[in-house]
XYZ file of C-alpha atoms in Angstrom:
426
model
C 23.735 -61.126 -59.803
C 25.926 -59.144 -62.231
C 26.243 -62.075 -64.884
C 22.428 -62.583 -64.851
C 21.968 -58.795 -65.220
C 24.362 -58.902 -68.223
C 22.805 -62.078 -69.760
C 19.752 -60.623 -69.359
C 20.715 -57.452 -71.134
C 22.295 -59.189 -74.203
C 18.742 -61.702 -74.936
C 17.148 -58.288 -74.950
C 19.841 -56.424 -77.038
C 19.996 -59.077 -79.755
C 15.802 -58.686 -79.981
C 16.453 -54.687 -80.704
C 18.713 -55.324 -82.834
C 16.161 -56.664 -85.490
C 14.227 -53.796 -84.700
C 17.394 -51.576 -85.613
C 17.936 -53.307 -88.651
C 14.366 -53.046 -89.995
C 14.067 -49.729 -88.689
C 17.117 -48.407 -90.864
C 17.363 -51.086 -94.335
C 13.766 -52.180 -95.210
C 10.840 -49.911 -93.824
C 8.451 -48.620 -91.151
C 5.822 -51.005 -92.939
C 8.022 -53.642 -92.378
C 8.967 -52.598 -88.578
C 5.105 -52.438 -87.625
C 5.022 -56.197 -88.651
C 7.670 -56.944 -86.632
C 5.995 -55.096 -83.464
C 2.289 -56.322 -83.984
C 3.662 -60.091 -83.986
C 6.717 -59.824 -81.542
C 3.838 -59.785 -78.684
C 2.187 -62.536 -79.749
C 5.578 -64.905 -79.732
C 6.510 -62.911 -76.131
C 3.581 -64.866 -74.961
C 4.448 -68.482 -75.798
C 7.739 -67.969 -75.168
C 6.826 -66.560 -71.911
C 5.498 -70.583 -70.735
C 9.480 -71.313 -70.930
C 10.131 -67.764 -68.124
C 7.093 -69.944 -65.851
C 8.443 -73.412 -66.376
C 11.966 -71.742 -65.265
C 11.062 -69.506 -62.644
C 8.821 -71.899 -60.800
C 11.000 -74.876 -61.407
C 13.957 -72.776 -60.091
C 12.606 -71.724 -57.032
C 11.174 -75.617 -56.385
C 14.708 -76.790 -57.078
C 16.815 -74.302 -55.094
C 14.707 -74.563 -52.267
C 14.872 -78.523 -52.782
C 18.807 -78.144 -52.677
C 18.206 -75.789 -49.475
C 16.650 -79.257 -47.830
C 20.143 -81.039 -48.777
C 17.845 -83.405 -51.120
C 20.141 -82.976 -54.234
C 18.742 -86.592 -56.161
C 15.112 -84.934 -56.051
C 16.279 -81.363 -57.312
C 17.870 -83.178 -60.374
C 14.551 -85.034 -60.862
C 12.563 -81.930 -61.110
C 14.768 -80.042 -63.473
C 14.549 -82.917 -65.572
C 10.897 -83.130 -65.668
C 10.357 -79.361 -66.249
C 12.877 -79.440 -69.466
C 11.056 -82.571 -70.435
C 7.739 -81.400 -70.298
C 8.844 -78.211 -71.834
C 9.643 -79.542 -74.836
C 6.894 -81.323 -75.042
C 4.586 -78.319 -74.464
C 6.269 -75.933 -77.144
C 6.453 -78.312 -80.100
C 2.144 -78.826 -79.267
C 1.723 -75.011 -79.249
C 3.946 -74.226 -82.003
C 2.311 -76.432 -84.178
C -1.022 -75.144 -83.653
C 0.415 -71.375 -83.830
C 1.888 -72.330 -87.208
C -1.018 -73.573 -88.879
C -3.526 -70.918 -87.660
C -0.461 -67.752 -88.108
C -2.390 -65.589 -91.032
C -5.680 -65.894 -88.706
C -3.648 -64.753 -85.666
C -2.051 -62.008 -87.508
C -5.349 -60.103 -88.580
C -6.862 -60.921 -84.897
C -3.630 -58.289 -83.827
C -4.767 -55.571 -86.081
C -2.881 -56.478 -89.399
C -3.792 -54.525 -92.451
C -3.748 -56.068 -95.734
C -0.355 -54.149 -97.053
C 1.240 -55.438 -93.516
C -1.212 -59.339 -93.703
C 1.699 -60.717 -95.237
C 4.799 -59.803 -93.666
C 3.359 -60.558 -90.323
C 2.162 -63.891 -91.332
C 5.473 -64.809 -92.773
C 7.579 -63.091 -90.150
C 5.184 -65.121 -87.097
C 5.868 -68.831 -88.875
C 9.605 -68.185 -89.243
C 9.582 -66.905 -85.350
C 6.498 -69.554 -83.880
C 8.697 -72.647 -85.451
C 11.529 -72.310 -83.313
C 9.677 -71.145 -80.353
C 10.601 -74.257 -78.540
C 14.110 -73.314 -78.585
C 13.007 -69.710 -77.068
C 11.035 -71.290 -74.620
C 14.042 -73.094 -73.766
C 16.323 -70.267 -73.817
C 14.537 -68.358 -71.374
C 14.203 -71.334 -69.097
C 17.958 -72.032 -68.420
C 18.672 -68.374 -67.844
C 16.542 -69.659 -64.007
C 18.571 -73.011 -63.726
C 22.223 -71.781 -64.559
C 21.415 -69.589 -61.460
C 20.496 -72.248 -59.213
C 23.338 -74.093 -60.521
C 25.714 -71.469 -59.623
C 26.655 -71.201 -63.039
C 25.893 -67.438 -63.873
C 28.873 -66.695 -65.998
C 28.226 -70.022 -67.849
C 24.682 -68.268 -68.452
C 26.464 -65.166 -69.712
C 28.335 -66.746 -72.091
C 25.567 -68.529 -73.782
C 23.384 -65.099 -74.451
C 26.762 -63.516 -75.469
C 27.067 -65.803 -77.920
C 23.820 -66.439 -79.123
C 23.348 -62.708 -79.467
C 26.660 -62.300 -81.404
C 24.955 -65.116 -83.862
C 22.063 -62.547 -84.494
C 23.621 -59.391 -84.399
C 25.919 -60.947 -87.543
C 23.172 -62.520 -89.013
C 20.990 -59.410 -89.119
C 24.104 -57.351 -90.733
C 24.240 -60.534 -93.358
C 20.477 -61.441 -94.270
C 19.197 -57.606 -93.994
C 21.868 -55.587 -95.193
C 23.961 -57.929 -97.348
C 20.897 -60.627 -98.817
C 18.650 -58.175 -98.136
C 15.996 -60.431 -97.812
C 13.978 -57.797 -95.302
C 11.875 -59.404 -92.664
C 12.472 -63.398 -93.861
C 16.212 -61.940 -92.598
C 15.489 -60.456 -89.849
C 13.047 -63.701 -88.379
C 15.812 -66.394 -89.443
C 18.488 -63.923 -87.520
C 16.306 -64.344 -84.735
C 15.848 -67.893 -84.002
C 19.388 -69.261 -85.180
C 20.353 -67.200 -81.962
C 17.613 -68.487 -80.161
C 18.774 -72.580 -81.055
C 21.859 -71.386 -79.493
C 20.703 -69.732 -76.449
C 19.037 -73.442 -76.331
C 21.497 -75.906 -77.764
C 24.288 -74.771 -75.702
C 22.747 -75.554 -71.888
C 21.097 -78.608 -73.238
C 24.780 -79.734 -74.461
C 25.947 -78.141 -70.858
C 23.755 -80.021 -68.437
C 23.699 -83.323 -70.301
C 27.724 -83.536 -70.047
C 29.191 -85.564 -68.017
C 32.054 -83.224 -67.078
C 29.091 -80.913 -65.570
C 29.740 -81.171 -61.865
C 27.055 -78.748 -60.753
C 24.403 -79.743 -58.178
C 21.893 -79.997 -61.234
C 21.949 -81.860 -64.535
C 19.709 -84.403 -66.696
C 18.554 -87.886 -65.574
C 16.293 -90.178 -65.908
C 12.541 -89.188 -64.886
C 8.793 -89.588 -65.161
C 6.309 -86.185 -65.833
C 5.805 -85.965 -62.236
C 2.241 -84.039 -62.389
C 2.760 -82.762 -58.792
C 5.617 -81.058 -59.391
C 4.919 -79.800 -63.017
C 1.216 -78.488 -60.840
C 3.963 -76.912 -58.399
C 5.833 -75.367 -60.905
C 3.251 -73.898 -62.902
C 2.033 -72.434 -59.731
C 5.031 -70.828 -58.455
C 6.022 -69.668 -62.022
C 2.472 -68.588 -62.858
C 3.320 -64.805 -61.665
C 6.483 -64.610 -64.324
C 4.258 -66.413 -66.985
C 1.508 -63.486 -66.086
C 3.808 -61.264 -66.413
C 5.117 -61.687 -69.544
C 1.576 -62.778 -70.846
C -0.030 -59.517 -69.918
C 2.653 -57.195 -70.904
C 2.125 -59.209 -74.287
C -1.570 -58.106 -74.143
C -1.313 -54.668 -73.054
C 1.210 -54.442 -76.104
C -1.535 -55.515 -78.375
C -4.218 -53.037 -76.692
C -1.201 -50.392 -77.267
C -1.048 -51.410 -80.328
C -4.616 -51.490 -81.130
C -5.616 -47.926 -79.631
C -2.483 -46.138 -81.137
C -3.858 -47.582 -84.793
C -6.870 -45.818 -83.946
C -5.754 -42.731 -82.389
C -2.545 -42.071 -84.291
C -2.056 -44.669 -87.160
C 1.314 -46.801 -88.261
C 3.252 -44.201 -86.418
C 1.744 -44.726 -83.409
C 2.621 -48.481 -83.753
C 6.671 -47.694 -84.558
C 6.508 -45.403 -81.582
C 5.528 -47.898 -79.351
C 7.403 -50.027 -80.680
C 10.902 -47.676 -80.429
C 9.540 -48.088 -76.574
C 9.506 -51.136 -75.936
C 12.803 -51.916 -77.589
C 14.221 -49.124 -74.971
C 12.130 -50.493 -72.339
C 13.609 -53.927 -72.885
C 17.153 -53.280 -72.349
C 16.140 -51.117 -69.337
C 13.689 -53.674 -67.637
C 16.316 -56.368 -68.592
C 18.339 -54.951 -65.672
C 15.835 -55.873 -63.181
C 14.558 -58.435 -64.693
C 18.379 -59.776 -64.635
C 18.933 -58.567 -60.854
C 15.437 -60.853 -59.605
C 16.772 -63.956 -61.440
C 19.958 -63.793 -59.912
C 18.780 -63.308 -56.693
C 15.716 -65.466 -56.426
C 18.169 -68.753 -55.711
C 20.010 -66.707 -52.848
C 16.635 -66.639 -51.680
C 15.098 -69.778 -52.428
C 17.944 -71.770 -50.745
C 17.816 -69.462 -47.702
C 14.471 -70.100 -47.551
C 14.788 -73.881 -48.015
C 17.414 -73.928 -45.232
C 15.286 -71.687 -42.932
C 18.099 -69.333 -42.595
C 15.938 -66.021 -41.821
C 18.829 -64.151 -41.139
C 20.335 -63.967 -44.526
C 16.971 -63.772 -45.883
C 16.298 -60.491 -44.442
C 19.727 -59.423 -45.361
C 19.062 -60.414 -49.286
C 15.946 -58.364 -49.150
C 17.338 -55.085 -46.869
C 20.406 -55.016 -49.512
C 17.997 -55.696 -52.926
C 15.548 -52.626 -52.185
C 18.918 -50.261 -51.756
C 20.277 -51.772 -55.015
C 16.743 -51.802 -57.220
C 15.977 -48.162 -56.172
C 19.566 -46.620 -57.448
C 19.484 -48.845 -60.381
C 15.881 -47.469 -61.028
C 16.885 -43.548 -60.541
C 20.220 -43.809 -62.660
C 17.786 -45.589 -65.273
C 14.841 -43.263 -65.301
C 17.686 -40.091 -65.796
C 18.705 -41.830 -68.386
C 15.920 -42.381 -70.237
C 14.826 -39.044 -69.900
C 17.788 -37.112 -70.562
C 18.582 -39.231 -73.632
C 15.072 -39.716 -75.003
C 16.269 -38.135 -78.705
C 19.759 -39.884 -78.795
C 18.127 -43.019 -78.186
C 15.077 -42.714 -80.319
C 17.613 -41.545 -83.211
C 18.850 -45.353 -83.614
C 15.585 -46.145 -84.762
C 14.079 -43.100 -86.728
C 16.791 -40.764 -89.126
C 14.499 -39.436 -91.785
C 10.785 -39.126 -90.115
C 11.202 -35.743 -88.075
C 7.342 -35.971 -86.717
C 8.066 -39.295 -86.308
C 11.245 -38.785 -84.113
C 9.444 -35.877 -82.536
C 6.440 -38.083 -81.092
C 8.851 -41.275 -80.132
C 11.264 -38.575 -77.715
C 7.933 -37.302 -76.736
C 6.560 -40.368 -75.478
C 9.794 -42.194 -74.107
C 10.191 -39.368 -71.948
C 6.674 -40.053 -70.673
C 6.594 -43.773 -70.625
C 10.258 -44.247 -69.360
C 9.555 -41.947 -66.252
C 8.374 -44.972 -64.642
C 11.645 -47.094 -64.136
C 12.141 -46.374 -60.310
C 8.751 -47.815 -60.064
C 9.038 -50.622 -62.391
C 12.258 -51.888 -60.530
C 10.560 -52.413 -56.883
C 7.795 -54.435 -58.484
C 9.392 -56.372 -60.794
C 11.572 -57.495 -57.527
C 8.490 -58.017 -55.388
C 7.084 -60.497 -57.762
C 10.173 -62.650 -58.370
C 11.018 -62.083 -54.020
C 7.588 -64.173 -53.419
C 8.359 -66.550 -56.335
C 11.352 -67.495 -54.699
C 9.844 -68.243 -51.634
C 7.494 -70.675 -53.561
C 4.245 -68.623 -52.723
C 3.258 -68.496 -56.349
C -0.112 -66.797 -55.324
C 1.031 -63.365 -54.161
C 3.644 -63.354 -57.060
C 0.669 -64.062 -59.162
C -1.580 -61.204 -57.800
C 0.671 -58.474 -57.806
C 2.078 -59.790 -61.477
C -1.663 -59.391 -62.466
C -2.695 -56.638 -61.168
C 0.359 -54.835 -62.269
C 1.326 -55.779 -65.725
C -2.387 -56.710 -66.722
C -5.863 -55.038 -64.509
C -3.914 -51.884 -63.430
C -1.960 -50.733 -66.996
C -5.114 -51.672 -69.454
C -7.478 -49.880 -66.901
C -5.030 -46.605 -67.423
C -4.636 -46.814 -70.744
C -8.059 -47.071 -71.564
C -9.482 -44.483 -69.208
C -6.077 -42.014 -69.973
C -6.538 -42.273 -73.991
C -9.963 -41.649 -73.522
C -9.462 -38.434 -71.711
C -6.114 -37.323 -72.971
C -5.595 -39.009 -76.103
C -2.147 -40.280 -77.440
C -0.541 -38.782 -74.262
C -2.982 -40.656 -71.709
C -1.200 -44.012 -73.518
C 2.263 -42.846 -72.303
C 1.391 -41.620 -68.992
C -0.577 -44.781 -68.533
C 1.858 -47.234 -67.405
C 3.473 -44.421 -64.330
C 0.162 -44.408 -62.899
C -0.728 -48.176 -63.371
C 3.468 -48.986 -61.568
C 2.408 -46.728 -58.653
C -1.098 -48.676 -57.785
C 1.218 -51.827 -57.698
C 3.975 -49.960 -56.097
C 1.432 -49.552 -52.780
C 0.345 -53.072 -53.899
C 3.757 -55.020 -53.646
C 4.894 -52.698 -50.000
C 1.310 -53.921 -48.758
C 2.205 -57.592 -49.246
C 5.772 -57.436 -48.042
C 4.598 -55.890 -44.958
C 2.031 -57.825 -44.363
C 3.580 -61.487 -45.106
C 6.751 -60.181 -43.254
C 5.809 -62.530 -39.797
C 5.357 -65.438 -42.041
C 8.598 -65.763 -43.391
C 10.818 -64.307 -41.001
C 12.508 -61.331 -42.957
């Protein structure tokens, strides 16, 4: 799982890195833009995590049955349809962008920026959705280093890009959006290249297929939790964003903001742990081998729960240091962002479990408890919190929010593994 943990790591880092680059060359006006859109894009980008996740699990299970013609069928089909899917969306996000942006709580200084920022970022959103789907299949095709490689690289593009369009051009946030998706038509022009080769000798590549509706219906389903997921952290951003507007202003906004980009690299490790796992578990599952299965799951918790404490002393210990990459000359700025990450970051030997739970079920294709627990958590449980704890607390009820809202899933996801335990044997 290492080289999906890494991958994972480096799509998040080269995501920050805008958010660095704003942060320090062109403005805090600028870097609210960035954060009241970047949700927005999370969640049509986040159809390419379902399309993956689900499709992974169907195929590595597939592969599990020794059926190897049918596994290349349906990887096919969900790239296909994928494609297809994106261009449709982005289209429609395109033309309706300026709308969209004052629907998320733009102003009319920041109307602009965010309008021109979301086109740049909603036109190659095919290529994200893309990006994000591979990361699932160069797992299954035991590939991870090949996976690696690609988000290396593809982060190196926009990591130099940023430096040259911000700093150099300085052409601000048109810079910091074009950055963005040249690495993203890399992340997505690489595997594409990859598994239409014929020198790729992996279990999965393209050929010829039809839009099989049962197995897209299959897919969706089994990827619907990661799809949630990323949906409703997308729309618990915007609440965030919303209430901290009202509450606390455009710093409120940067702050969460200077969270999230924390939270990313942080989550990214779990995140990076379930994808490379879920195949283990898939195929085990496929192959009825209950043994190993309880063995990946016994070996996962002990592994999720140290990577959780080691991140959650992080965080906390090196709330300032960290916040200080994104905020030099604001010292009530800087003051409120440590403030809050070491609030909001508590939560990361909670987050861990969960996130695990969720993708654990996926990979045994029962998309519907992955789905509830995705829900509940990342959706019903954290804008419940945040409404009732801002209410009663103000700005610090938004911070403490999400600890409370990971525990109720926390008793959520040990309920469901306990309880479907018989079922599958582990």
């Amino acid at each position: 799982t290492l080289p999906s943990i890494f991958m994972m790591i480096f799509v998040s880092l080269y995501t920050i890195v805008d958010g660095i680059f704003v942060a320090n060359f062109v403005g805090e006006t600028t870097l609210s833009a960035v954060n009241l859109m970047s949700p927005f894009c999370m969640i049509i980008g986040s159809l390419g995590f379902m399309m993956g996740a689900g499709g992974a699990a169907l195929t590595a299970k597939t592969l599990g049955e020794q059926d190897e013609k049918k596994a290349k069928k349906i990887f096919s089909c969900c790239v296909y349809f994928t494609i297809i899917l994106g261009f449709t969306i982005s289209l429609i996000a395109f033309i309706f962008m300026k709308q969209i942006a004052c629907l998320l709580g733009a102003d009319e200084q920041m109307l602009p920026l965010c309008t021109t920022y979301g086109r740049i970022l909603i036109s190659a959103e095919v290529a994200f959705m893309l990006q994000n789907m591979f990361q699932n299949f160069f797992m299954v095709a035991e590939k991870p280093g090949m996976g690696f490689a690609v988000s290396v690289v593809a982060g190196l593009v926009n990591m130099v890009l940023d430096a040259l369009f911000i700093v150099v051009f300085q052409w601000g946030v048109v810079g910091a959006a074009v950055a963005t998706i040249t690495g993203q038509i890399v992340g997505a022009a690489a595997p594409i290249v990859y598994f239409f080769s014929k020198k790729n000798n992996t279990a999965i590549r393209f050929v010829k297929t039809k839009l099989d509706f049962h197995v897209l219906l299959k897919t969706c389903t089994n990827g619907s939790s990661e799809l949630l997921s990323q949906v409703a952290s997308s729309v618990v951003g915007i609440v965030y964003n919303l209430k901290l507007m009202q509450l606390i202003g455009q710093d409120g906004v940067v702050t969460y903001g200077i969270i999230m980009y924390i939270s990313f690299i942080f989550t990214a490790v779990f995140f990076g742990y379930s994808i490379g796992s879920a195949p283990i578990v898939g195929y085990n599952f496929g192959a009825q081998n209950n043994a190993e299965l309880k063995n990946v799951l016994k070996k996962s918790l002990v592994v999720i729960v140290s990577f959780g404490a080691v991140l959650t002393a992080i965080s906390v210990c090196f709330a300032k240091p960290l916040c200080m990459i994104f905020v030099r000359n604001n010292a009530n700025l800087l003051e409120l962002a440590t403030k809050a990450v070491q609030l909001y970051c508590a939560t990361f030997i909670l987050m861990g479990l969960n996130i695990f739970a969720s993708s654990f079920f996926t990979a045994l294709n029962n998309g519907l408890v992955s789905a509830i627990l995705s829900t509940f958590r990342t959706l019903i449980f954290q804008i419940a919190t945040v409404l009732i704890l801002a209410a009663v607390m103000g700005s610090d009820g938004i911070w403490i929010a999400v600890i409370i809202s990971e525990g109720l899933a926390l008793v959520m996801s040990v309920a469901f593994l306990i309880v479907n335990k018989k079922k599958y044997q582990y």
